[in-house]
Structures are given as C-alpha cells and as structure tokens.
Amino acid sequence: MALDAKSTIMQGRAVLGIEFGSTRIKAVLVDSEYKPIAQGAHEWENQLVDCLWTYSTEAIWYGLQDCYADLRKDVRAKYDVEIETLAAVGVSAMMHGYMPFDKDGEILVPFRTWRNTNTGEAAAALSKLFNFNIPLRWSISHLYQAILNGEEHVKDITFLTTLAGYIHWKLTGEKVLGVGDASGMIPVDSETKDYNATMVKEFDKLIAPKAYPWHLEDILPKSLVAGENAGNLTERGASLLDVSGHLKAGVPFCPPEGDAGTGMVATNAVLRRTGNVSAGTSSFSMIVLEKELSKPYEVIDMVTTPDGAPVAMVHCNNCTSDLNAWVNIFKEYQQLLGLPVDMGAIFGKLYNAALEGAPDCGGLLSYNYFSGEPVTGLAEGRPLFVRKATDKFSLANFMRANLYASVAVLKIGNDILFNDEKVEVDRITGHGGLFKTPGVGQRILAAALNSPISVMETAGEGGPWGMALLAGFMANNAEKKSLAGWLNDNVFLGATGTEIAPDPADVEGFNKYIENYTRGLALEHCAIKL
C-alpha cells in the first residue's frame, strides 16, 4: 500500500529532481508512485558579459539554495514536516557550454552557456576533423575556440564539465556526468556509452603542438548511464543545498543529466522510434533512431538518451521569448485601459485567435531571434516582424505568424530527418510552455512537422520531474529493467493525454510560410549589421 505524502517525506522515501533551466530553477519532490507532492522554484536570467552569455557561480548557488528553500516552504505548508533525508536526488541543467576548473576547484573563466555562438571557427574545424557535426554550443567547441584564441587559462584546466556536472560535483564530490549530457561535450559511442575514443585521440593529436599538461580524457567527467549510482550527498554538499541544516548527508545521487535527457524521460520518449519536442525559451526535438544517419548534417546533433541510445537532435536557440514579448504588449494595453490582468486568459485568447488566421498567416512573417540561430546560420539575433503592404494584417494572422516563428527553425531541421533520411517515428510528444494553452501549440507543431503530436497530462511537470524519475529509476529498480521498460511499467502505465493530427490545410499553409521565411532570412542577416 502506497504511503501518504507526509509519511513518504518523514520516512525519507521521497525522491527529488532539480533542473536549472534558462529562466527558472525548479525542484520537484515525488512520492513512491512518482507523483509530484511538492515543488520549489527560483527565477533567474543569464547576463551578457564581455559579449558572452553567462550565469555567475554566485547566481548558481543562490538560485539552488533559494529553490530548495522554496521547496521546504511548500513541504512545511502542505505537510507540516521538514525534509531530513531522501531516497534519491538528481540534478539536471541546460546542456553543453563551458565550465573549466583549475587544480584548486576554482572556475577559470565565467560559465559560457549553450547560448553563445562565438565558436564557429572551432566547430567547423572539429566537424571536419571528426567527420561528425560538432555544434557551436558543445563543450569541445568552446574548449577548442579558447585554444584558437590563445586564452591563457587553458593550460591550467584540470576539469571541464557542464552546469549539471558542476553542481553534482560540488554536492557529491564526484566528477561524473550522465551519458546524455556527456554526449553534448564530445561525441559518445553508443556501443561503449563513453566518449568516442577515436575522436578523443584525434583531438589530443590536434592540440599536441600546444604542449598542454593534460590530455582530453583526463579533464572530462566520467560518463555514466541511467540507473548507475553517481555518489552521495556530502556534509559540504548538504550545507550547500539546504542552508537550514535539516537535510542530512548520505543521500544517493543518480548521474546528472542535461535538459534534453530529462525531457525525453518526462515524455516517455527513450524508446527507439519515439520522439519529443521541448518548446520554451529555446526549443529542441529529440528523435530516438533505429540506425545512424547516412551522413553528418550541420543542423542535426547526434546525442544519446540517458541510457545511451542514439538520438537525432535539432536544437534551436529561440522559441517563445519573442512570442512572450508580444503577448506582454497586450498585457500593457489592458493595464492602460485599467482592466484586470490575467496572463493565462491573455495567452489563451491570443493563442486561440491565431487558429482563426489564414493557414499561411496572410503573408506575414516573424523572426524570433533574440540570440543567434546556428540552424539558419546567424551568429546574432534581431527580432523582426515583416509584412508587405498588401498582406492581410489582422490580429489572428499576426499571432499565427508569431506562433509559426516559434517552431519554424525546428521544422527546417526536422524536414531533413523526415524527408531526406526517411526517419520513421511512432509517437512525438510535446512539452513546455508552448503547449500550456490546450490544443493550440499542438496544432501548430503538428502542421510544422506534418506528424501527429501528443501531449500527456504529466508533460506539464517538465524537466525536474523527468530528473526525479531518473533518480527514482536508480533507487527503485531492483528488477533491473531497462529505462524504457521501467518508465512504462512504473510511471506511464495508464497515463492519459491528447493527440492532434496535422490538418492538411495547416500543413500546406505552414509550407508556404516557411518558403517565404527562408527567402526572408536575408533581412535578418542585414539586421544584425545594425
């Protein structure tokens, strides 16, 4: 018989997942049936410092502590108890980026996030060397770009990791990384579940003339697969996480993962021929492949599931930020009129109005580039809205154009998978902020990908819930099931949701929109010169 939530917490059987997103750090506590029973959050924003997007280490730790304190507050309010211990914990974060440390454990340069696009020279050279697409945001691109730039700190590196790996290390003392996040540092071999040994040797040979006192394999975190124990909370780690002092050391941790991996888990999309789309500040699709692609593609990243299966990832730096900015204008208009503001109602009204627009948006175009967009070859971003005087400029078409823009780049990448590589999928599941208004984001994405899109009732729980599931998989899998089998049997059995099939008129309209969008990219290239 399942324990009630209060007893679960008091007996230390609750499982905690924490995820560092682009704008929010969130913690989700789950019970023995993996249902959320408490949560905490902390809002934060990246900073542009010396032309590079970053978060300070002070912001990282303050954010984690404030998020956990908010979780404690929620637990006390609901159950009148304190969290003293836990069955398991997992930490996830934005993938990729660059966090190099010296022998004393001090960070050598400010954290360079996935959002930076200054690594073009390095990524191009490594892609050619490895005959494998190396994206701009991957850790190896940042490392090699720092080498090409002659940055002084490189010689002092003793450890290189991602944000999730950094937090896990400081909480447990273990320099490890889940294989999915590791595959965003340097390519991973899906057979060995470890870094591609040939590429590691090729990189060492490439930089040998620099005579650095390290080899690549010596500074990378150890790659672990889902289900493995990745260490335990230390006394120091407990004080870093819970400044109140209630949480005791010794709690087991699962391998830290990237937000792409937690998205796959949260949508039950780790099995081959399944896929998911995460659509929030950024967007990405993950399709678990039956076989490798025929050749490398610059706009498709090859990563892995948390248990090491090959995944084709299309990552877009921009998704809903510009859309949210436009919605905020309508909020300000309501305030100007002295009307009460309900953001849920504003989003709902505007999103649903978009469905009344022309399938091709009446010719209107939106480019939602707050930052650079590697898929379309832009190192910087400038949000643009474009129309001809003869286009039908209505609210419905305006909102539809902005919704289309949020997944336009995603469509460009996935068209390669579905049209050129003939990749087949049985199910694509959407999650993230774009899908909060029921049916609208689903219908738009279905038109973009020309594929049915499912949204589960649980998908709104998001990445931290997915991380909690990975922690639960490590702690509660005595039968040694596969990750996919465990998720099916223990979490998603009987789960409900909705599926929307693509409307042929919407598909045709989106295709026309994307033709205009592609031609209009020249305008965006001109805009970034301003």
Coordinates of C-alpha atoms in Angstrom, one line a residue:
M1 CA 0.0 0.0 0.0
A2 CA 1.4 3.4 -1.0
L3 CA 2.3 5.8 1.8
D4 CA 0.6 9.2 2.0
A5 CA 2.8 12.1 1.1
K6 CA 3.6 13.2 4.6
S7 CA 4.7 9.7 5.6
T8 CA 6.7 9.4 2.5
I9 CA 8.7 12.5 3.3
M10 CA 9.0 11.7 7.0
Q11 CA 10.4 8.2 6.2
G12 CA 12.9 9.6 3.7
R13 CA 11.3 7.8 0.7
A14 CA 10.6 10.9 -1.4
V15 CA 12.7 11.5 -4.5
L16 CA 13.9 14.9 -5.6
G17 CA 14.6 16.2 -9.1
I18 CA 16.2 19.6 -9.6
E19 CA 16.6 21.3 -13.0
F20 CA 18.4 24.5 -14.0
G21 CA 16.5 26.0 -16.9
S22 CA 17.3 29.1 -18.8
T23 CA 14.9 31.3 -16.8
R24 CA 13.9 29.1 -13.9
I25 CA 15.5 26.7 -11.4
K26 CA 12.8 24.2 -10.3
A27 CA 12.7 21.4 -7.8
V28 CA 10.1 18.7 -7.8
L29 CA 9.6 16.2 -5.0
V30 CA 7.8 12.9 -5.9
D31 CA 6.3 10.1 -3.9
S32 CA 6.7 6.3 -4.3
E33 CA 4.3 6.4 -7.3
Y34 CA 6.3 9.3 -8.9
K35 CA 3.6 11.8 -8.5
P36 CA 4.7 15.3 -7.6
I37 CA 3.9 16.2 -3.9
A38 CA 5.8 19.4 -3.5
Q39 CA 7.9 21.9 -5.5
G40 CA 10.1 24.9 -5.3
A41 CA 11.3 27.4 -7.8
H42 CA 13.7 30.4 -8.4
E43 CA 13.6 32.8 -11.3
W44 CA 16.9 33.9 -12.8
E45 CA 18.3 35.3 -16.0
N46 CA 21.5 35.0 -17.9
Q47 CA 23.8 38.0 -18.3
L48 CA 25.7 39.3 -21.3
V49 CA 29.2 39.9 -20.0
D50 CA 32.1 40.8 -22.4
C51 CA 29.9 39.7 -25.3
L52 CA 29.3 36.2 -23.8
W53 CA 26.2 34.9 -22.2
T54 CA 26.8 33.7 -18.6
Y55 CA 25.5 33.0 -15.2
S56 CA 27.8 33.7 -12.2
T57 CA 28.7 31.0 -9.8
E58 CA 27.1 33.2 -7.1
A59 CA 23.8 33.2 -9.0
I60 CA 24.0 29.4 -9.5
W61 CA 24.4 28.7 -5.7
Y62 CA 22.0 31.4 -4.6
G63 CA 19.5 30.1 -7.1
L64 CA 19.8 26.5 -5.9
Q65 CA 19.5 27.4 -2.3
D66 CA 16.5 29.7 -2.8
C67 CA 14.8 27.0 -4.9
Y68 CA 15.4 24.4 -2.3
A69 CA 14.2 26.8 0.5
D70 CA 11.0 27.3 -1.6
L71 CA 10.6 23.6 -1.7
R72 CA 11.0 23.3 2.1
K73 CA 8.4 26.1 2.5
D74 CA 6.0 24.2 0.3
V75 CA 6.5 21.0 2.2
R76 CA 6.0 22.7 5.6
A77 CA 2.9 24.4 4.3
K78 CA 1.3 21.2 3.0
Y79 CA 2.5 18.6 5.4
D80 CA 4.0 20.4 8.5
V81 CA 7.2 18.4 8.3
E82 CA 10.9 19.0 7.4
I83 CA 12.9 17.2 4.8
E84 CA 15.5 15.3 6.8
T85 CA 16.6 12.8 4.2
L86 CA 15.6 11.5 0.7
A87 CA 15.6 8.2 -1.2
A88 CA 17.5 9.8 -4.1
V89 CA 18.3 13.1 -5.8
G90 CA 19.1 14.0 -9.4
V91 CA 20.4 17.3 -10.8
S92 CA 19.9 18.4 -14.4
A93 CA 20.6 21.6 -16.3
M94 CA 20.9 23.3 -19.6
M95 CA 23.2 21.1 -21.7
H96 CA 26.6 21.9 -23.2
G97 CA 28.6 25.1 -22.5
Y98 CA 31.9 25.5 -20.9
M99 CA 33.0 25.4 -17.3
P100 CA 36.7 24.8 -16.8
F101 CA 38.3 24.5 -13.4
D102 CA 41.9 24.6 -12.0
K103 CA 43.6 22.3 -9.6
D104 CA 42.0 24.1 -6.6
G105 CA 38.5 23.7 -8.0
E106 CA 38.2 27.3 -9.0
I107 CA 36.4 28.3 -12.2
L108 CA 38.9 29.7 -14.7
V109 CA 36.5 31.9 -16.8
P110 CA 32.9 32.7 -16.3
F111 CA 30.5 29.9 -17.3
R112 CA 29.9 30.1 -21.1
T113 CA 26.4 28.9 -21.8
W114 CA 24.8 27.0 -24.7
R115 CA 23.5 30.3 -26.0
N116 CA 26.9 31.6 -27.1
T117 CA 27.7 31.4 -30.8
N118 CA 31.3 32.6 -30.9
T119 CA 32.7 29.2 -31.6
G120 CA 32.2 29.0 -35.3
E121 CA 35.8 28.5 -36.3
A122 CA 36.3 25.7 -33.7
A123 CA 33.1 23.9 -34.5
A124 CA 33.8 23.9 -38.3
A125 CA 37.4 22.6 -37.8
L126 CA 36.3 19.9 -35.4
S127 CA 33.4 18.8 -37.6
K128 CA 35.8 18.4 -40.5
L129 CA 38.4 16.6 -38.3
F130 CA 35.8 14.1 -36.8
N131 CA 33.6 13.9 -39.9
F132 CA 30.8 14.4 -37.4
N133 CA 28.7 17.5 -36.8
I134 CA 30.1 19.4 -33.8
P135 CA 27.6 22.2 -32.8
L136 CA 28.7 25.6 -31.7
R137 CA 27.4 25.1 -28.1
W138 CA 29.2 21.8 -27.4
S139 CA 31.9 21.9 -24.7
I140 CA 34.6 20.7 -27.1
S141 CA 33.8 23.6 -29.4
H142 CA 34.2 26.1 -26.6
L143 CA 37.5 24.4 -25.5
Y144 CA 39.0 24.4 -28.9
Q145 CA 37.9 28.0 -29.6
A146 CA 39.6 29.1 -26.4
I147 CA 42.7 27.3 -27.7
L148 CA 42.5 29.0 -31.1
N149 CA 42.0 32.3 -29.3
G150 CA 45.2 31.7 -27.3
E151 CA 43.4 32.1 -24.0
E152 CA 45.8 31.9 -21.1
H153 CA 43.6 29.8 -18.8
V154 CA 43.6 26.7 -21.0
K155 CA 46.9 25.4 -19.7
D156 CA 45.6 25.4 -16.1
I157 CA 42.5 23.3 -16.8
T158 CA 42.2 20.1 -14.6
F159 CA 38.5 19.6 -15.0
L160 CA 35.9 20.5 -17.7
T161 CA 32.2 19.9 -17.2
T162 CA 28.7 21.2 -17.8
L163 CA 26.4 23.1 -15.4
A164 CA 24.8 19.9 -14.2
G165 CA 28.1 18.2 -13.8
Y166 CA 29.5 21.2 -11.8
I167 CA 26.6 21.2 -9.3
H168 CA 26.7 17.4 -8.9
W169 CA 30.4 17.6 -8.3
K170 CA 30.1 20.2 -5.6
L171 CA 27.2 18.3 -3.9
T172 CA 28.8 14.8 -4.0
G173 CA 32.5 15.2 -4.8
E174 CA 32.1 13.0 -7.9
K175 CA 33.3 14.2 -11.3
V176 CA 30.8 12.3 -13.4
L177 CA 28.1 13.1 -16.0
G178 CA 25.1 11.2 -17.4
V179 CA 25.8 9.9 -20.9
G180 CA 23.2 12.1 -22.4
D181 CA 24.8 15.3 -21.1
A182 CA 28.2 13.8 -21.8
S183 CA 27.3 13.5 -25.5
G184 CA 27.0 17.3 -25.6
M185 CA 30.6 17.7 -24.5
I186 CA 32.2 15.5 -27.2
P187 CA 30.6 12.7 -29.2
V188 CA 29.7 9.5 -27.4
D189 CA 30.0 5.9 -28.7
S190 CA 26.5 4.4 -28.3
E191 CA 28.1 0.9 -28.0
T192 CA 30.5 1.7 -25.2
K193 CA 28.3 4.5 -23.7
D194 CA 31.5 6.5 -23.3
Y195 CA 33.3 9.3 -25.2
N196 CA 34.3 8.4 -28.7
A197 CA 37.9 7.1 -28.2
T198 CA 39.0 7.8 -31.7
M199 CA 37.8 11.4 -31.6
V200 CA 39.5 11.9 -28.2
K201 CA 42.8 10.7 -29.6
E202 CA 42.3 12.9 -32.7
F203 CA 41.7 16.0 -30.5
D204 CA 44.8 15.3 -28.4
K205 CA 46.9 14.9 -31.6
L206 CA 45.4 18.2 -33.0
I207 CA 46.5 20.2 -29.9
A208 CA 49.7 18.4 -29.2
P209 CA 51.9 21.3 -30.5
K210 CA 50.5 23.4 -27.7
A211 CA 52.1 21.0 -25.1
Y212 CA 49.4 21.5 -22.5
P213 CA 49.9 19.5 -19.3
W214 CA 46.7 17.5 -19.8
H215 CA 45.0 15.0 -22.2
L216 CA 41.4 15.4 -23.0
E217 CA 40.3 12.2 -21.2
D218 CA 42.0 13.4 -18.1
I219 CA 39.8 16.5 -17.8
L220 CA 36.4 15.2 -18.8
P221 CA 33.9 13.8 -16.3
K222 CA 33.3 10.1 -16.2
S223 CA 30.3 9.1 -18.4
L224 CA 27.6 7.1 -16.6
V225 CA 24.3 5.6 -17.8
A226 CA 20.9 5.9 -16.2
G227 CA 20.5 3.6 -13.3
E228 CA 24.1 3.8 -12.0
N229 CA 24.9 5.3 -8.6
A230 CA 26.7 8.6 -9.0
G231 CA 27.8 9.2 -5.4
N232 CA 26.2 10.5 -2.3
L233 CA 25.5 13.9 -0.7
T234 CA 28.5 15.0 1.3
E235 CA 28.4 17.1 4.5
R236 CA 29.6 20.1 2.5
G237 CA 27.1 19.3 -0.2
A238 CA 24.2 19.2 2.3
S239 CA 25.1 22.6 3.6
L240 CA 25.3 24.0 0.1
L241 CA 21.9 22.7 -0.8
D242 CA 20.0 23.2 2.4
V243 CA 21.3 26.2 4.3
S244 CA 18.8 25.5 7.1
G245 CA 20.8 22.4 8.0
H246 CA 17.9 20.0 8.1
L247 CA 19.0 17.8 5.2
K248 CA 21.4 15.1 6.2
A249 CA 24.4 13.8 4.2
G250 CA 24.5 10.4 2.6
V251 CA 21.5 10.7 0.1
P252 CA 22.3 8.8 -3.1
F253 CA 22.5 10.7 -6.4
C254 CA 21.9 9.5 -9.9
P255 CA 24.0 10.7 -12.8
P256 CA 23.5 14.4 -13.6
E257 CA 21.8 14.9 -16.9
G258 CA 21.0 17.6 -19.5
D259 CA 17.6 19.1 -20.0
A260 CA 17.2 17.2 -23.3
G261 CA 17.5 13.9 -21.4
T262 CA 15.0 14.9 -18.8
G263 CA 12.6 16.0 -21.5
M264 CA 12.8 12.5 -23.1
V265 CA 12.1 10.9 -19.8
A266 CA 9.3 13.2 -18.8
T267 CA 7.5 12.4 -22.1
N268 CA 8.3 8.7 -22.1
A269 CA 10.3 9.0 -25.3
V270 CA 13.5 7.0 -24.7
L271 CA 12.5 4.0 -26.8
R272 CA 13.6 3.8 -30.5
R273 CA 11.1 5.3 -32.9
T274 CA 9.8 7.7 -30.3
G275 CA 10.4 11.5 -30.1
N276 CA 9.7 14.6 -28.2
V277 CA 9.7 18.3 -28.7
S278 CA 10.5 20.7 -25.9
A279 CA 9.3 24.2 -26.6
G280 CA 10.1 27.0 -24.1
T281 CA 12.8 29.7 -24.1
S282 CA 14.6 27.5 -26.6
S283 CA 13.3 24.5 -28.4
F284 CA 14.6 21.2 -29.4
S285 CA 13.3 17.9 -30.9
M286 CA 14.7 14.5 -30.0
I287 CA 14.1 11.5 -32.2
V288 CA 15.4 8.2 -30.9
L289 CA 16.9 6.5 -34.0
E290 CA 16.7 2.9 -35.2
K291 CA 20.0 3.4 -37.0
E292 CA 22.6 6.0 -37.6
L293 CA 22.0 8.8 -40.2
S294 CA 23.5 8.3 -43.6
K295 CA 25.8 11.3 -43.2
P296 CA 26.5 14.3 -40.9
Y297 CA 24.2 17.3 -41.1
E298 CA 25.2 20.7 -39.8
V299 CA 21.8 21.3 -38.3
I300 CA 21.3 17.9 -36.7
D301 CA 23.2 17.0 -33.5
M302 CA 23.8 13.3 -32.6
V303 CA 23.4 12.8 -28.9
T304 CA 22.0 10.0 -26.7
T305 CA 19.2 9.1 -24.4
P306 CA 20.1 8.8 -20.7
D307 CA 20.7 5.1 -21.3
G308 CA 22.9 5.7 -24.3
A309 CA 20.7 5.1 -27.4
P310 CA 21.4 7.3 -30.5
V311 CA 19.3 10.4 -30.8
A312 CA 19.0 13.0 -33.6
M313 CA 18.6 16.4 -32.0
V314 CA 17.5 19.6 -33.7
H315 CA 18.3 22.4 -31.3
C316 CA 17.0 26.0 -31.8
N317 CA 18.3 28.8 -29.6
N318 CA 15.0 30.8 -29.9
C319 CA 11.4 29.7 -29.3
T320 CA 8.9 31.6 -27.1
S321 CA 10.8 34.7 -25.9
D322 CA 9.7 36.9 -28.7
L323 CA 6.2 35.5 -28.7
N324 CA 6.0 36.2 -24.9
A325 CA 7.3 39.8 -25.5
W326 CA 4.4 40.4 -28.0
V327 CA 1.9 39.0 -25.5
N328 CA 3.3 41.3 -22.9
I329 CA 2.4 44.3 -25.1
F330 CA -1.2 43.2 -25.0
K331 CA -0.9 43.0 -21.2
E332 CA 0.3 46.6 -21.1
Y333 CA -2.6 47.6 -23.3
Q334 CA -5.0 46.1 -20.8
Q335 CA -3.3 47.9 -17.9
L336 CA -3.5 51.1 -19.9
L337 CA -7.3 50.6 -20.1
G338 CA -7.4 49.9 -16.4
L339 CA -8.6 46.3 -16.9
P340 CA -7.6 43.5 -14.5
V341 CA -4.7 41.4 -16.0
D342 CA -4.9 37.6 -16.1
M343 CA -1.9 36.4 -18.1
G344 CA -3.4 32.9 -18.5
A345 CA -6.5 34.5 -20.1
I346 CA -4.4 36.8 -22.3
F347 CA -2.3 33.9 -23.6
G348 CA -5.4 31.7 -24.1
K349 CA -7.3 34.4 -26.0
L350 CA -4.4 35.3 -28.3
Y351 CA -3.3 31.8 -29.0
N352 CA -6.8 30.7 -29.8
A353 CA -7.3 33.8 -32.0
A354 CA -4.3 32.5 -34.1
L355 CA -6.2 29.4 -35.1
E356 CA -8.7 31.8 -36.9
G357 CA -5.9 33.2 -39.0
A358 CA -5.0 32.1 -42.6
P359 CA -3.0 28.9 -42.8
D360 CA -0.1 30.8 -44.4
C361 CA -0.6 33.8 -42.0
G362 CA -1.7 36.0 -44.8
G363 CA 1.9 36.5 -45.9
L364 CA 3.1 37.9 -42.5
L365 CA 6.5 36.8 -41.3
S366 CA 8.1 36.8 -37.9
Y367 CA 11.7 36.1 -36.9
N368 CA 12.0 35.5 -33.2
Y369 CA 15.8 35.7 -33.0
F370 CA 16.7 37.1 -29.5
S371 CA 20.0 35.4 -29.9
G372 CA 22.0 33.8 -32.8
E373 CA 20.5 30.8 -34.5
P374 CA 23.0 28.3 -35.8
V375 CA 20.5 26.2 -37.8
T376 CA 19.8 29.2 -40.0
G377 CA 23.4 30.5 -39.9
L378 CA 23.0 33.6 -37.8
A379 CA 25.7 34.4 -35.2
E380 CA 23.5 37.1 -33.6
G381 CA 19.8 37.8 -33.3
R382 CA 17.5 40.7 -34.1
P383 CA 13.7 40.1 -33.6
L384 CA 11.9 41.2 -36.7
F385 CA 8.3 41.3 -37.9
V386 CA 7.9 41.7 -41.7
R387 CA 5.0 42.3 -43.9
K388 CA 4.1 43.7 -47.3
A389 CA 1.6 46.5 -47.6
T390 CA -0.7 44.1 -49.4
D391 CA -0.6 41.3 -46.8
K392 CA -3.6 40.7 -44.6
F393 CA -2.6 42.4 -41.3
S394 CA -5.0 41.1 -38.7
L395 CA -4.7 40.0 -35.1
A396 CA -5.3 36.4 -36.0
N397 CA -2.7 36.4 -38.7
F398 CA -0.3 38.3 -36.5
M399 CA -0.5 35.8 -33.7
R400 CA -0.4 32.8 -36.0
A401 CA 2.8 34.2 -37.7
N402 CA 4.5 34.5 -34.2
L403 CA 3.4 31.0 -33.3
Y404 CA 4.7 29.7 -36.5
A405 CA 8.0 31.5 -35.9
S406 CA 8.4 29.7 -32.6
V407 CA 8.8 26.4 -34.4
A408 CA 9.9 27.4 -37.9
V409 CA 13.6 26.6 -37.3
L410 CA 12.6 23.3 -35.7
K411 CA 10.7 22.5 -38.9
I412 CA 13.8 23.3 -41.1
G413 CA 15.9 20.7 -39.2
N414 CA 13.2 18.0 -38.9
D415 CA 12.4 18.2 -42.6
I416 CA 15.9 16.7 -43.2
L417 CA 15.1 13.8 -40.9
F418 CA 11.7 13.0 -42.2
N419 CA 12.1 13.9 -45.9
D420 CA 15.7 13.2 -46.7
E421 CA 16.7 10.5 -44.2
K422 CA 13.2 8.9 -44.1
V423 CA 13.3 8.6 -40.4
E424 CA 10.1 7.0 -39.0
V425 CA 8.6 7.7 -35.6
D426 CA 5.6 6.0 -33.9
R427 CA 5.0 8.9 -31.5
I428 CA 6.1 12.5 -30.9
T429 CA 5.2 14.1 -27.6
G430 CA 5.3 17.8 -26.9
H431 CA 6.0 19.5 -23.6
G432 CA 7.0 23.0 -22.4
G433 CA 5.4 26.5 -22.2
L434 CA 4.2 26.5 -25.9
F435 CA 1.7 23.8 -25.0
K436 CA 0.2 25.4 -21.9
T437 CA -2.8 26.7 -23.9
P438 CA -4.6 23.4 -24.7
G439 CA -4.6 22.4 -28.4
V440 CA -3.0 25.4 -29.9
G441 CA 0.7 24.7 -29.7
Q442 CA 0.0 21.1 -30.6
R443 CA -1.9 22.0 -33.7
I444 CA 0.9 24.4 -34.8
L445 CA 3.6 21.8 -34.2
A446 CA 1.6 19.1 -36.0
A447 CA 1.4 21.4 -39.1
A448 CA 5.1 22.2 -38.9
L449 CA 6.3 18.5 -38.6
N450 CA 3.4 17.0 -40.6
S451 CA 3.1 14.5 -37.8
P452 CA 0.6 13.7 -35.0
I453 CA 1.6 15.4 -31.8
S454 CA 0.7 14.1 -28.3
V455 CA 0.7 16.0 -25.1
M456 CA 0.4 14.0 -21.9
E457 CA -1.3 15.2 -18.8
T458 CA 2.0 14.8 -17.0
A459 CA 4.1 16.6 -19.6
G460 CA 3.5 19.9 -17.8
E461 CA 5.6 18.7 -14.9
G462 CA 8.6 19.1 -17.2
G463 CA 12.3 18.5 -16.8
P464 CA 12.7 18.5 -13.0
W465 CA 10.0 15.8 -12.8
G466 CA 12.0 13.9 -15.5
M467 CA 15.1 14.2 -13.4
A468 CA 13.2 12.9 -10.4
L469 CA 12.2 9.9 -12.5
L470 CA 15.8 9.2 -13.3
A471 CA 16.7 9.4 -9.6
G472 CA 13.8 7.0 -8.9
F473 CA 15.0 4.6 -11.6
M474 CA 18.4 4.4 -9.9
A475 CA 16.9 3.9 -6.4
N476 CA 13.9 1.7 -7.1
N477 CA 14.8 -0.7 -9.9
A478 CA 15.5 -4.0 -8.2
E479 CA 14.2 -5.9 -11.2
K480 CA 17.0 -4.3 -13.4
K481 CA 14.5 -3.3 -16.0
S482 CA 15.6 -1.2 -19.0
L483 CA 14.8 2.6 -18.6
A484 CA 12.0 2.3 -21.2
G485 CA 10.6 -0.7 -19.5
W486 CA 10.7 0.8 -16.1
L487 CA 9.1 4.0 -17.3
N488 CA 6.3 2.1 -19.0
D489 CA 5.6 -0.1 -16.0
N490 CA 6.2 2.2 -13.1
V491 CA 5.3 5.7 -14.3
F492 CA 3.3 5.9 -17.5
L493 CA 1.0 2.8 -17.3
G494 CA -2.5 4.1 -17.9
A495 CA -1.3 7.7 -18.5
T496 CA -3.7 9.8 -20.5
G497 CA -3.2 12.7 -22.9
T498 CA -4.4 14.1 -26.2
E499 CA -3.2 13.7 -29.7
I500 CA -3.7 16.1 -32.6
A501 CA -3.2 15.0 -36.2
P502 CA -1.9 17.5 -38.8
D503 CA -4.6 19.3 -40.7
P504 CA -3.8 19.2 -44.5
A505 CA -4.6 22.9 -44.9
D506 CA -2.4 23.8 -42.0
V507 CA 0.5 21.8 -43.4
E508 CA 0.1 23.4 -46.8
G509 CA 0.0 26.8 -45.2
F510 CA 3.0 26.2 -43.0
N511 CA 5.0 25.0 -46.0
K512 CA 4.1 28.2 -47.8
Y513 CA 5.1 30.3 -44.7
I514 CA 8.4 28.5 -44.5
E515 CA 9.2 29.2 -48.2
N516 CA 8.7 32.9 -47.5
Y517 CA 10.5 32.6 -44.2
T518 CA 13.6 31.1 -45.9
R519 CA 13.7 33.7 -48.6
G520 CA 13.4 36.4 -46.0
L521 CA 16.4 35.3 -43.9
A522 CA 18.4 37.8 -45.9
L523 CA 16.6 40.5 -44.0
E524 CA 17.8 39.0 -40.7
H525 CA 21.4 38.9 -41.9
C526 CA 21.1 42.6 -42.8
A527 CA 19.5 43.5 -39.4
I528 CA 22.4 42.1 -37.4
K529 CA 24.7 44.6 -39.0
L530 CA 22.8 47.5 -37.5

